[in-house]
Short mmCIF file of C-alpha atoms in Angstrom, two decimals:
data_model
loop_
_atom_site.label_atom_id
_atom_site.label_comp_id
_atom_site.label_asym_id
_atom_site.label_seq_id
_atom_site.Cartn_x
_atom_site.Cartn_y
_atom_site.Cartn_z
CA MET A 1 1.14 -0.58 -3.97
CA ALA A 2 4.13 -2.80 -3.91
CA GLY A 3 6.24 -0.57 -1.71
CA LEU A 4 9.95 -1.15 -2.16
CA LEU A 5 9.55 -4.87 -2.61
CA ARG A 6 11.60 -5.37 -5.74
CA ASN A 7 14.35 -2.93 -4.74
CA LEU A 8 14.72 -4.33 -1.27
CA LEU A 9 14.49 -7.92 -2.46
CA LEU A 10 17.39 -7.31 -4.82
CA GLN A 11 19.38 -5.65 -2.04
CA THR A 12 18.74 -8.63 0.20
CA CYS A 13 19.77 -11.04 -2.55
CA SER A 14 23.00 -9.16 -3.16
CA ARG A 15 23.88 -9.34 0.50
CA ARG A 16 23.20 -13.06 0.67
CA GLY A 17 24.49 -14.31 -2.64
CA SER A 18 23.02 -14.92 -6.05
CA LYS A 19 20.08 -16.95 -4.75
CA PHE A 20 17.57 -15.61 -2.28
CA SER A 21 17.73 -17.68 0.90
CA VAL A 22 16.67 -16.48 4.31
CA ARG A 23 17.57 -18.16 7.55
CA HIS A 24 14.68 -20.31 8.72
CA LEU A 25 13.37 -18.86 11.95
CA LYS A 26 12.46 -21.19 14.79
CA MET A 27 8.71 -21.15 15.23
CA ALA A 28 7.75 -20.77 18.88
CA LEU A 29 4.36 -20.72 20.52
CA LEU A 30 3.23 -17.45 22.01
CA SER A 31 4.22 -17.55 25.66
CA SER A 32 4.07 -15.52 28.80
CA LEU A 33 6.57 -13.10 27.28
CA ARG A 34 3.70 -11.07 25.85
CA THR A 35 4.27 -7.36 26.14
CA PRO A 36 1.23 -5.30 27.24
CA GLY A 37 0.05 -2.81 24.67
CA LEU A 38 1.50 -4.67 21.69
CA CYS A 39 -1.47 -6.83 20.69
CA GLY A 40 0.07 -9.64 22.69
CA ALA A 41 3.12 -9.65 20.41
CA LEU A 42 6.74 -10.25 21.25
CA TYR A 43 9.64 -7.89 21.00
CA TYR A 44 11.84 -9.69 18.49
CA THR A 45 15.03 -11.06 20.03
CA GLY A 46 16.32 -13.00 17.02
CA THR A 47 15.44 -16.37 18.58
CA ARG A 48 11.64 -16.27 18.84
CA SER A 49 8.77 -15.70 16.47
CA ILE A 50 5.03 -16.21 16.32
CA SER A 51 3.69 -19.33 14.64
CA SER A 52 0.44 -19.44 12.70
CA GLY A 53 -2.62 -20.07 14.80
CA THR A 54 -1.13 -18.97 18.14
CA LEU A 55 -1.72 -15.23 18.37
CA HIS A 56 -4.80 -14.00 20.21
CA ILE A 57 -5.46 -10.27 20.34
CA LYS A 58 -7.45 -8.90 23.25
CA ASP A 59 -6.07 -5.38 23.65
CA SER A 60 -8.00 -2.45 22.19
CA LEU A 61 -7.03 -1.53 18.65
CA ASN A 62 -8.13 2.10 18.96
CA PHE A 63 -5.58 4.76 19.89
CA TRP A 64 -5.90 8.44 20.69
CA SER A 65 -4.97 10.90 23.46
CA GLY A 66 -1.67 9.07 23.88
CA GLY A 67 -2.88 5.53 24.49
CA ARG A 68 -5.14 2.65 23.56
CA VAL A 69 -8.82 3.37 24.08
CA SER A 70 -11.45 0.81 25.03
CA LEU A 71 -14.85 1.79 23.66
CA LYS A 72 -17.38 2.53 26.38
CA ASP A 73 -20.45 1.77 24.28
CA VAL A 74 -20.88 -1.93 25.03
CA LYS A 75 -23.91 -2.00 22.73
CA THR A 76 -21.66 -1.66 19.71
CA LYS A 77 -21.76 -4.95 17.83
CA SER A 78 -18.36 -6.56 17.46
CA GLU A 79 -17.22 -8.17 14.22
CA PRO A 80 -14.76 -11.06 14.00
CA VAL A 81 -11.35 -10.51 12.40
CA TYR A 82 -9.81 -13.64 10.86
CA GLU A 83 -6.28 -14.94 10.44
CA PRO A 84 -6.03 -15.72 6.70
CA ALA A 85 -3.46 -18.50 7.14
CA THR A 86 -5.71 -20.59 9.39
CA GLY A 87 -9.21 -19.18 9.01
CA ARG A 88 -9.57 -18.85 12.77
CA VAL A 89 -10.86 -15.78 14.60
CA LEU A 90 -7.95 -13.54 15.52
CA CYS A 91 -9.88 -10.92 17.50
CA GLN A 92 -13.17 -9.07 17.78
CA LEU A 93 -13.43 -5.56 16.38
CA GLN A 94 -15.75 -2.83 17.63
CA ALA A 95 -16.40 0.05 15.28
CA CYS A 96 -16.00 3.61 16.51
CA GLY A 97 -19.20 5.62 16.64
CA ALA A 98 -19.77 9.38 16.45
CA ALA A 99 -18.58 10.09 20.00
CA ASP A 100 -15.42 8.04 19.52
CA VAL A 101 -14.59 9.69 16.20
CA ASP A 102 -15.17 13.11 17.73
CA ALA A 103 -12.87 12.28 20.66
CA ALA A 104 -10.11 11.15 18.29
CA VAL A 105 -10.46 14.26 16.11
CA ARG A 106 -10.42 16.54 19.16
CA SER A 107 -7.24 14.82 20.34
CA ALA A 108 -5.72 15.31 16.90
CA SER A 109 -6.74 18.97 16.88
CA ALA A 110 -4.97 19.54 20.20
CA ALA A 111 -1.85 17.81 18.86
CA PHE A 112 -1.95 19.95 15.71
CA THR A 113 -1.88 23.13 17.79
CA VAL A 114 1.42 22.04 19.34
CA TRP A 115 2.99 20.19 16.41
CA SER A 116 2.36 22.84 13.77
CA LYS A 117 4.33 25.41 15.77
CA LEU A 118 7.50 23.30 15.84
CA ALA A 119 10.37 23.93 13.47
CA GLY A 120 10.88 21.39 10.71
CA MET A 121 14.05 20.19 12.40
CA GLU A 122 12.14 19.48 15.61
CA ARG A 123 9.52 17.47 13.75
CA ALA A 124 12.27 15.63 11.90
CA ARG A 125 13.91 14.49 15.14
CA VAL A 126 10.68 12.81 16.27
CA MET A 127 10.17 11.18 12.89
CA LEU A 128 13.72 9.86 12.72
CA GLU A 129 13.32 8.35 16.16
CA ALA A 130 10.09 6.69 15.02
CA ALA A 131 11.94 5.26 12.02
CA ARG A 132 14.67 3.95 14.30
CA LEU A 133 12.09 2.22 16.50
CA ILE A 134 10.47 0.63 13.46
CA GLY A 135 13.84 -0.73 12.40
CA LYS A 136 14.42 -2.10 15.89
CA ARG A 137 11.04 -3.84 15.92
CA ARG A 138 11.09 -4.94 12.26
CA GLU A 139 10.56 -8.65 12.84
CA GLU A 140 7.82 -8.21 15.41
CA ILE A 141 5.82 -5.85 13.21
CA ALA A 142 6.33 -8.04 10.13
CA GLU A 143 5.11 -11.16 11.91
CA ILE A 144 1.95 -9.47 13.17
CA GLU A 145 1.35 -8.12 9.66
CA VAL A 146 1.57 -11.66 8.31
CA VAL A 147 -0.87 -13.00 10.89
CA ASN A 148 -3.43 -10.32 10.06
CA ASN A 149 -2.90 -10.07 6.28
CA GLY A 150 -1.71 -13.50 5.09
CA LYS A 151 1.23 -12.36 2.94
CA SER A 152 4.61 -14.04 3.22
CA ILE A 153 7.01 -13.01 5.97
CA THR A 154 9.58 -12.14 3.30
CA GLU A 155 7.28 -9.53 1.79
CA ALA A 156 6.09 -8.28 5.17
CA ARG A 157 9.66 -7.51 6.23
CA LEU A 158 10.12 -5.44 3.08
CA ASP A 159 6.85 -3.61 3.78
CA VAL A 160 8.15 -2.63 7.20
CA ASP A 161 11.37 -1.45 5.59
CA SER A 162 9.35 0.66 3.15
CA ALA A 163 7.45 2.25 6.02
CA ARG A 164 10.68 3.08 7.82
CA LEU A 165 12.29 4.56 4.71
CA CYS A 166 9.20 6.66 4.00
CA ILE A 167 9.29 8.22 7.46
CA GLU A 168 13.03 8.85 7.13
CA TYR A 169 12.53 10.49 3.74
CA PHE A 170 9.80 12.86 4.90
CA ALA A 171 11.76 13.68 8.05
CA GLY A 172 14.27 15.18 5.61
CA GLN A 173 11.52 16.99 3.74
CA ALA A 174 10.26 18.54 6.98
CA THR A 175 13.44 20.60 7.22
CA THR A 176 13.16 21.99 3.68
CA LEU A 177 9.63 23.46 3.61
CA SER A 178 9.87 26.97 2.23
CA GLY A 179 8.05 29.62 0.24
CA GLN A 180 8.96 32.09 -2.47
CA HIS A 181 10.03 35.75 -2.43
CA VAL A 182 8.74 38.01 -5.23
CA GLN A 183 10.07 41.53 -5.72
CA LEU A 184 7.39 44.13 -6.58
CA PRO A 185 7.69 47.73 -7.89
CA GLY A 186 8.84 50.51 -5.58
CA GLY A 187 10.65 48.24 -3.17
CA SER A 188 7.50 46.39 -2.17
CA PHE A 189 7.54 42.61 -2.20
CA ALA A 190 5.46 39.49 -1.69
CA TYR A 191 6.23 36.11 -0.23
CA THR A 192 4.49 32.78 0.05
CA ARG A 193 4.26 30.41 2.99
CA ARG A 194 3.55 26.68 2.96
CA GLU A 195 1.30 26.05 5.94
CA PRO A 196 -0.22 22.80 7.23
CA LEU A 197 -3.88 21.99 6.63
CA GLY A 198 -4.83 20.80 10.12
CA VAL A 199 -6.32 17.43 11.02
CA CYS A 200 -5.94 15.01 8.10
CA VAL A 201 -7.78 11.71 7.79
CA GLY A 202 -6.07 8.64 6.35
CA ILE A 203 -8.17 5.64 5.30
CA GLY A 204 -6.11 2.55 4.55
CA ALA A 205 -6.51 -0.62 2.51
CA TRP A 206 -6.06 -4.19 3.66
CA ASN A 207 -3.25 -5.23 1.30
CA TYR A 208 -0.48 -3.10 2.90
CA PRO A 209 -1.81 -2.18 6.36
CA PHE A 210 1.36 -0.98 8.09
CA GLN A 211 3.05 0.45 5.01
CA ILE A 212 0.01 2.50 3.98
CA ALA A 213 -0.31 3.91 7.51
CA ALA A 214 3.27 5.16 7.20
CA TRP A 215 2.91 6.36 3.60
CA LYS A 216 -0.07 8.53 4.61
CA SER A 217 1.12 9.75 7.99
CA ALA A 218 4.74 10.59 7.15
CA PRO A 219 4.10 13.44 4.67
CA ALA A 220 1.18 14.70 6.73
CA ILE A 221 3.09 15.12 9.96
CA ALA A 222 6.26 16.29 8.20
CA CYS A 223 4.21 19.28 7.00
CA GLY A 224 2.91 20.01 10.50
CA ASN A 225 -0.48 18.29 10.31
CA SER A 226 -1.91 15.65 12.60
CA MET A 227 -3.68 12.51 11.35
CA VAL A 228 -6.57 10.28 12.35
CA PHE A 229 -6.11 6.96 10.56
CA LYS A 230 -8.76 4.32 9.92
CA PRO A 231 -7.39 0.93 8.86
CA SER A 232 -9.43 -1.55 6.89
CA PRO A 233 -11.67 -3.51 9.27
CA VAL A 234 -10.25 -6.67 7.66
CA THR A 235 -6.68 -5.84 8.79
CA PRO A 236 -6.94 -3.59 11.87
CA VAL A 237 -3.99 -4.83 13.89
CA THR A 238 -0.72 -3.16 12.90
CA ALA A 239 -1.69 0.51 12.50
CA VAL A 240 -1.95 0.80 16.27
CA LEU A 241 1.67 -0.33 16.53
CA LEU A 242 2.66 2.68 14.43
CA ALA A 243 0.63 4.94 16.73
CA GLU A 244 2.52 3.58 19.73
CA ILE A 245 5.84 4.07 17.97
CA TYR A 246 5.11 7.71 17.14
CA SER A 247 4.09 8.26 20.75
CA GLN A 248 7.23 6.58 22.07
CA ALA A 249 9.33 8.68 19.69
CA GLY A 250 8.10 11.88 21.36
CA ALA A 251 5.11 12.94 19.28
CA PRO A 252 2.44 14.93 21.13
CA GLU A 253 -0.64 13.00 22.23
CA GLY A 254 -3.08 12.64 19.36
CA LEU A 255 -0.62 13.38 16.55
CA PHE A 256 -1.36 10.00 14.97
CA SER A 257 -4.59 8.47 16.19
CA VAL A 258 -6.24 5.22 15.10
CA VAL A 259 -9.98 4.64 14.91
CA GLN A 260 -11.41 1.30 13.88
CA GLY A 261 -14.51 0.60 11.87
CA GLY A 262 -16.05 0.23 8.47
CA GLN A 263 -18.10 2.38 6.13
CA GLU A 264 -20.03 4.22 8.86
CA THR A 265 -16.86 5.17 10.74
CA GLY A 266 -15.25 6.35 7.52
CA SER A 267 -18.30 8.48 6.74
CA LEU A 268 -18.14 10.10 10.19
CA LEU A 269 -14.51 11.00 9.60
CA CYS A 270 -15.14 12.48 6.14
CA HIS A 271 -18.03 14.59 7.38
CA HIS A 272 -16.40 15.80 10.61
CA PRO A 273 -16.19 19.62 10.52
CA SER A 274 -12.71 19.68 12.09
CA VAL A 275 -11.18 17.43 9.42
CA ALA A 276 -9.25 19.39 6.77
CA LYS A 277 -8.28 16.66 4.26
CA VAL A 278 -8.96 13.01 3.44
CA SER A 279 -6.46 10.56 1.93
CA PHE A 280 -7.87 7.20 0.85
CA THR A 281 -6.45 4.02 -0.64
CA GLY A 282 -8.90 1.44 -1.92
CA SER A 283 -11.47 0.66 -4.59
CA VAL A 284 -12.78 3.07 -7.22
CA PRO A 285 -16.44 2.90 -6.03
CA THR A 286 -15.48 3.70 -2.44
CA GLY A 287 -13.12 6.44 -3.62
CA LYS A 288 -15.98 8.11 -5.49
CA LYS A 289 -18.12 8.06 -2.35
CA ILE A 290 -15.32 9.56 -0.26
CA MET A 291 -14.75 12.29 -2.84
CA GLU A 292 -18.46 13.10 -2.76
CA MET A 293 -18.53 13.26 1.05
CA ALA A 294 -15.40 15.42 1.22
CA SER A 295 -16.80 17.79 -1.40
CA ARG A 296 -19.61 18.80 0.93
CA GLY A 297 -17.02 20.36 3.21
CA VAL A 298 -14.82 21.50 0.28
CA LYS A 299 -12.05 19.26 1.62
CA PRO A 300 -9.14 18.25 -0.60
CA VAL A 301 -8.66 14.54 -1.21
CA THR A 302 -5.87 12.22 -2.22
CA LEU A 303 -7.25 9.06 -3.83
CA GLU A 304 -5.08 6.03 -4.65
CA LEU A 305 -7.56 3.70 -6.29
CA GLY A 306 -7.65 0.60 -8.46
CA GLY A 307 -5.77 -0.47 -11.53
CA LYS A 308 -5.96 -2.84 -14.48
CA SER A 309 -2.47 -2.11 -15.68
CA PRO A 310 -0.85 -3.24 -18.93
CA LEU A 311 2.57 -4.90 -19.10
CA ILE A 312 3.88 -4.89 -22.68
CA ILE A 313 6.59 -7.36 -23.72
CA PHE A 314 8.18 -6.77 -27.12
CA GLU A 315 9.93 -9.46 -29.16
CA ASP A 316 13.39 -7.90 -28.72
CA THR A 317 13.24 -8.11 -24.93
CA ASP A 318 15.48 -10.13 -22.65
CA LEU A 319 12.94 -12.93 -22.17
CA GLU A 320 14.37 -14.01 -18.82
CA ASN A 321 13.89 -10.54 -17.38
CA ALA A 322 10.46 -10.25 -18.97
CA VAL A 323 9.29 -13.44 -17.26
CA ARG A 324 10.68 -12.24 -13.94
CA GLY A 325 8.94 -8.92 -14.42
CA ALA A 326 5.63 -10.56 -15.26
CA LEU A 327 5.79 -12.70 -12.12
CA MET A 328 6.60 -9.65 -9.98
CA ALA A 329 3.81 -7.75 -11.73
CA ASN A 330 1.16 -10.36 -10.89
CA PHE A 331 1.96 -12.46 -7.83
CA LEU A 332 3.24 -10.10 -5.13
CA SER A 333 1.03 -10.31 -2.05
CA GLN A 334 -1.03 -13.06 -3.66
CA GLY A 335 -1.80 -10.70 -6.52
CA GLN A 336 -3.50 -8.27 -4.14
CA VAL A 337 -1.67 -5.16 -5.39
CA CYS A 338 -3.44 -2.26 -7.10
CA SER A 339 -0.54 -1.46 -9.43
CA ASN A 340 -0.09 -5.04 -10.68
CA GLY A 341 0.38 -5.48 -14.44
CA THR A 342 -2.40 -8.01 -14.85
CA ARG A 343 -2.92 -7.46 -18.59
CA VAL A 344 0.27 -8.97 -20.00
CA PHE A 345 0.59 -8.16 -23.71
CA VAL A 346 3.22 -10.35 -25.41
CA GLN A 347 4.32 -9.88 -29.02
CA SER A 348 3.22 -12.90 -31.05
CA SER A 349 6.69 -14.06 -32.08
CA VAL A 350 7.82 -14.61 -28.47
CA LEU A 351 4.50 -15.72 -27.02
CA PRO A 352 5.15 -19.52 -27.01
CA PRO A 353 8.49 -19.42 -25.14
CA PHE A 354 7.13 -16.79 -22.76
CA LEU A 355 4.07 -18.88 -21.89
CA LYS A 356 6.16 -22.00 -21.39
CA GLU A 357 8.59 -20.35 -19.00
CA VAL A 358 6.07 -18.26 -17.07
CA ALA A 359 3.87 -21.33 -16.50
CA ARG A 360 6.87 -23.40 -15.35
CA ARG A 361 7.89 -20.78 -12.82
CA THR A 362 4.35 -20.16 -11.64
CA LYS A 363 3.88 -23.86 -10.88
CA ALA A 364 7.08 -23.78 -8.80
CA ILE A 365 5.88 -21.00 -6.49
CA GLN A 366 5.83 -22.37 -2.95
CA ILE A 367 2.45 -21.85 -1.28
CA GLY A 368 1.83 -22.37 2.40
CA ASP A 369 2.38 -21.04 5.89
CA PRO A 370 3.20 -17.35 5.36
CA LEU A 371 5.36 -17.24 8.49
CA LEU A 372 7.86 -19.69 7.00
CA ASP A 373 10.83 -18.14 5.21
CA GLU A 374 10.63 -20.55 2.27
CA THR A 375 7.01 -19.60 1.49
CA ARG A 376 6.59 -17.32 -1.51
CA MET A 377 2.80 -17.13 -1.58
CA GLY A 378 0.65 -17.04 1.52
CA ALA A 379 -3.10 -16.81 1.97
CA LEU A 380 -5.54 -14.40 0.40
CA VAL A 381 -6.95 -11.89 2.85
CA SER A 382 -10.42 -13.41 3.44
CA LYS A 383 -12.69 -16.26 2.48
CA PRO A 384 -15.14 -14.06 0.53
CA HIS A 385 -12.25 -12.53 -1.39
CA LEU A 386 -10.82 -15.98 -2.19
CA GLU A 387 -14.21 -17.09 -3.52
CA LYS A 388 -14.44 -13.91 -5.62
CA VAL A 389 -11.04 -14.49 -7.22
CA LEU A 390 -11.79 -18.15 -7.93
CA GLY A 391 -15.05 -16.99 -9.49
CA TYR A 392 -13.12 -14.80 -11.94
CA VAL A 393 -11.10 -17.83 -13.06
CA LYS A 394 -14.27 -19.84 -13.66
CA GLN A 395 -15.75 -16.95 -15.63
CA ALA A 396 -12.57 -16.66 -17.71
CA LYS A 397 -12.83 -20.33 -18.69
CA LYS A 398 -16.47 -19.87 -19.68
CA GLU A 399 -15.48 -16.94 -21.90
CA GLY A 400 -12.81 -19.00 -23.69
CA ALA A 401 -9.57 -18.37 -21.81
CA ARG A 402 -7.24 -21.35 -21.37
CA VAL A 403 -5.85 -22.08 -17.90
CA LEU A 404 -2.17 -22.93 -18.25
CA CYS A 405 -1.80 -23.54 -14.53
CA GLY A 406 -3.40 -22.83 -11.18
CA GLY A 407 -6.64 -21.09 -10.38
CA GLU A 408 -7.81 -23.70 -7.88
CA PRO A 409 -8.25 -23.82 -4.09
CA PHE A 410 -5.16 -25.06 -2.29
CA ILE A 411 -4.95 -26.92 1.02
CA PRO A 412 -1.47 -26.98 2.58
CA ALA A 413 -0.16 -30.20 4.11
CA ASP A 414 0.00 -28.67 7.59
CA PRO A 415 -3.36 -29.55 9.21
CA LYS A 416 -3.55 -26.27 11.11
CA LEU A 417 -3.72 -24.45 7.77
CA LYS A 418 -6.57 -26.52 6.29
CA ASP A 419 -9.13 -23.72 6.77
CA GLY A 420 -6.87 -20.97 5.40
CA TYR A 421 -7.62 -18.96 2.28
CA TYR A 422 -5.17 -20.37 -0.25
CA MET A 423 -5.24 -20.82 -4.03
CA THR A 424 -2.75 -21.77 -6.71
CA PRO A 425 -1.44 -18.85 -8.79
CA CYS A 426 -3.05 -18.83 -12.22
CA VAL A 427 -1.89 -18.02 -15.75
CA LEU A 428 -4.60 -17.51 -18.37
CA ASP A 429 -3.74 -17.82 -22.08
CA GLY A 430 -5.84 -16.91 -25.11
CA CYS A 431 -7.33 -13.86 -23.42
CA THR A 432 -9.09 -11.17 -25.45
CA ASP A 433 -9.77 -7.53 -24.67
CA ASP A 434 -13.48 -8.03 -24.05
CA MET A 435 -13.14 -10.80 -21.44
CA THR A 436 -14.18 -10.08 -17.85
CA CYS A 437 -10.76 -11.14 -16.56
CA VAL A 438 -9.18 -8.47 -18.79
CA ARG A 439 -11.68 -5.68 -18.13
CA GLU A 440 -12.14 -5.95 -14.36
CA GLU A 441 -9.68 -5.75 -11.47
CA ILE A 442 -9.44 -9.26 -10.02
CA PHE A 443 -7.04 -8.42 -7.18
CA GLY A 444 -5.73 -11.93 -6.88
CA PRO A 445 -2.97 -14.18 -8.29
CA VAL A 446 -4.36 -14.33 -11.83
CA MET A 447 -2.27 -13.32 -14.87
CA SER A 448 -4.13 -12.67 -18.13
CA VAL A 449 -1.90 -13.04 -21.21
CA LEU A 450 -2.81 -11.43 -24.53
CA SER A 451 -0.92 -11.45 -27.83
CA PHE A 452 -0.23 -8.46 -30.09
CA ASP A 453 1.57 -7.76 -33.38
CA THR A 454 2.37 -4.04 -33.69
CA GLU A 455 3.29 -1.15 -31.42
CA ASP A 456 0.36 1.02 -32.51
CA GLU A 457 -2.04 -1.85 -31.91
CA VAL A 458 -0.85 -2.61 -28.39
CA LEU A 459 -0.85 1.05 -27.38
CA ARG A 460 -4.47 1.41 -28.42
CA ARG A 461 -5.46 -1.73 -26.56
CA ALA A 462 -3.40 -0.95 -23.47
CA ASN A 463 -5.04 2.47 -23.11
CA ASP A 464 -8.55 1.06 -23.57
CA SER A 465 -9.39 1.16 -19.87
CA ALA A 466 -11.11 3.53 -17.47
CA LEU A 467 -8.16 2.99 -15.12
CA GLY A 468 -4.61 4.27 -15.45
CA LEU A 469 -2.60 3.48 -12.35
CA ALA A 470 0.51 1.79 -13.76
CA ALA A 471 2.08 0.35 -16.90
CA GLY A 472 5.26 -1.44 -17.92
CA VAL A 473 7.35 -2.03 -21.04
CA PHE A 474 10.04 -4.65 -21.70
CA THR A 475 12.27 -3.97 -24.72
CA LYS A 476 15.94 -3.50 -25.59
CA ASP A 477 15.09 -0.62 -27.93
CA VAL A 478 15.59 2.48 -25.77
CA LYS A 479 13.82 4.76 -28.23
CA ARG A 480 10.77 2.52 -28.37
CA ALA A 481 10.74 2.18 -24.58
CA HIS A 482 10.47 5.92 -24.04
CA ARG A 483 8.11 6.41 -26.98
CA VAL A 484 5.68 3.79 -25.69
CA ILE A 485 5.82 5.05 -22.12
CA GLN A 486 5.11 8.57 -23.35
CA ASN A 487 1.93 7.33 -25.01
CA LEU A 488 0.67 5.12 -22.18
CA GLN A 489 -2.10 6.66 -20.08
CA ALA A 490 -0.79 5.72 -16.64
CA GLY A 491 0.70 7.59 -13.70
CA SER A 492 3.37 5.09 -12.57
CA CYS A 493 5.37 3.48 -15.37
CA PHE A 494 8.25 1.04 -15.55
CA ILE A 495 10.81 0.19 -18.22
CA ASN A 496 12.38 -3.31 -18.09
CA ASN A 497 11.13 -3.89 -14.54
CA TYR A 498 7.89 -3.69 -12.60
CA ASN A 499 6.47 -2.71 -9.19
CA ILE A 500 9.45 -0.62 -8.13
CA THR A 501 8.12 2.23 -5.99
CA PRO A 502 10.91 3.98 -4.09
CA VAL A 503 9.67 6.50 -1.52
CA GLU A 504 11.68 9.22 -3.27
CA VAL A 505 9.42 9.23 -6.35
CA PRO A 506 5.69 9.98 -6.64
CA PHE A 507 3.19 7.13 -6.88
CA GLY A 508 -0.33 7.51 -8.24
CA GLY A 509 -2.54 7.15 -11.27
CA TYR A 510 -4.37 8.74 -14.19
CA LYS A 511 -8.08 8.65 -15.01
CA ALA A 512 -10.25 6.74 -12.49
CA SER A 513 -7.18 5.41 -10.68
CA GLY A 514 -6.98 8.42 -8.45
CA ILE A 515 -6.16 12.02 -7.61
CA GLY A 516 -2.92 13.31 -6.15
CA ARG A 517 0.27 11.42 -5.40
CA GLU A 518 1.90 9.60 -2.51
CA ASN A 519 5.64 9.75 -1.80
CA GLY A 520 8.18 12.00 -3.45
CA GLN A 521 8.70 15.72 -2.93
CA VAL A 522 5.48 16.63 -4.75
CA THR A 523 3.41 15.10 -1.92
CA ILE A 524 4.26 18.14 0.21
CA GLU A 525 1.88 20.11 -2.02
CA PHE A 526 -0.99 17.80 -1.09
CA TYR A 527 -0.51 18.27 2.66
CA THR A 528 0.01 22.03 2.76
CA GLN A 529 -1.87 25.14 1.72
CA LEU A 530 -0.22 28.16 0.14
CA LYS A 531 -0.51 31.59 1.72
CA THR A 532 0.48 34.71 -0.22
CA VAL A 533 1.58 37.81 1.70
CA VAL A 534 1.97 41.20 -0.06
CA VAL A 535 4.11 43.80 1.75
CA GLU A 536 3.74 47.46 0.78
CA MET A 537 6.87 49.49 1.45
CA GLY A 538 5.45 52.86 0.31
CA ASP A 539 2.24 54.83 0.52
CA VAL A 540 -1.12 53.40 -0.45
CA ASP A 541 -2.14 54.46 -3.97
CA SER A 542 -5.89 54.87 -3.53
CA LEU A 543 -8.60 55.77 -6.03
CA PHE A 544 -10.73 57.18 -3.27
#
């Protein structure tokens, strides 16, 4: 999920000139200006920022009943959470057990009782205030996201913007919820009501921690539900900031609660009898398990799962734009984006110039401290994940792919970053459809390039996947563009661009890439249930 990265990046560029250049922030050590309840972070003043390796988080990362909650069960084993940029321990995380999950759900149930009775306009006011607070604290939230996730500060700022815009959008939707009136014979009539589900569970992924928390909570609470959110245990830090913001904006206690933990905590949430719906973003195997658990309680699910998306570049394309699109389709967030177009199909006649230019630009990507404005690629999220991605590159070489550039561990010059999880972005040439790098989701900065000759051929090959999250086409032929998109088996498609996901339009996939949609007006249907009411205006016509 790339959020609004490309849109917002272009907006930023237009405001600042033809080249993207952001003012270099002064890097300051964390000082006594820490604000309690904000993970030891600073309110951004425009003159201070966190520097890598300085943030230490000691406050509780769980939040329900209107505040942070320290777990009472001291026997719970804590797990270290690492800062990707430096490899150091950022904090210790304790997973919520059955009693903790039950307390959070009970708090959410109490909030639902109050919140669901408010008018849409009243809910919208709280949401708009939350969006305003996010905008006010943009830099602070972005910096903490970088520390916990490893992505560049430039991207993190855009993620925060996407979260804010999502909440603003669904604040507007909250005021428009309505049913249908149906006239029946004899003056009788029926009407429908859209009613909230109750307590919804959101389970987030580690690649967009703050943005996903907003994308899941905004439609849920706009419809009158409450939400208990479980972040990934790898990136647990920023979701609690959103909980505090909702609370500060005037939401009832428990409306958006945060519980920390891994698989066991997630299972407790899915099985809890008071939970009405589960929304999950993550891998296909985990999504299948969540669907199975939710089915035992006949609970609806929204699943935003993996992708191995095709990006098709025809010979008549604007090659400059195609190269830009391929880079955006593969290297955002160190390649850790589910919708990335990692199978790049290039028509044979333009393959040599494409490869030359894409390799040149990939080599020029600046890797390093993600908190520096000039950095374009930060650290991967964890050491095991880095090793996994590097393993895919090694396997690709064994299977006959040619490495044009990258695919190796990278150690920045700054000594404090020597233990961070960095690698050089990789372009693989000579790939074939049966290679592991083409069949499996790598989830790292690895672009697999394949050649094709005809439209029919590339459509068949592009659709030869169990996944169907996204797809892209670059061509100047408008008829071909729409024809190809119509025949691609993917839920989120792009013509002459890639990874544009405005909050106004639905996002989600076909096949094993998921169920349901996030964002857009249609999402209201996934967070409400429909009640039909039949009103008889005459006498009952009875057979008895």
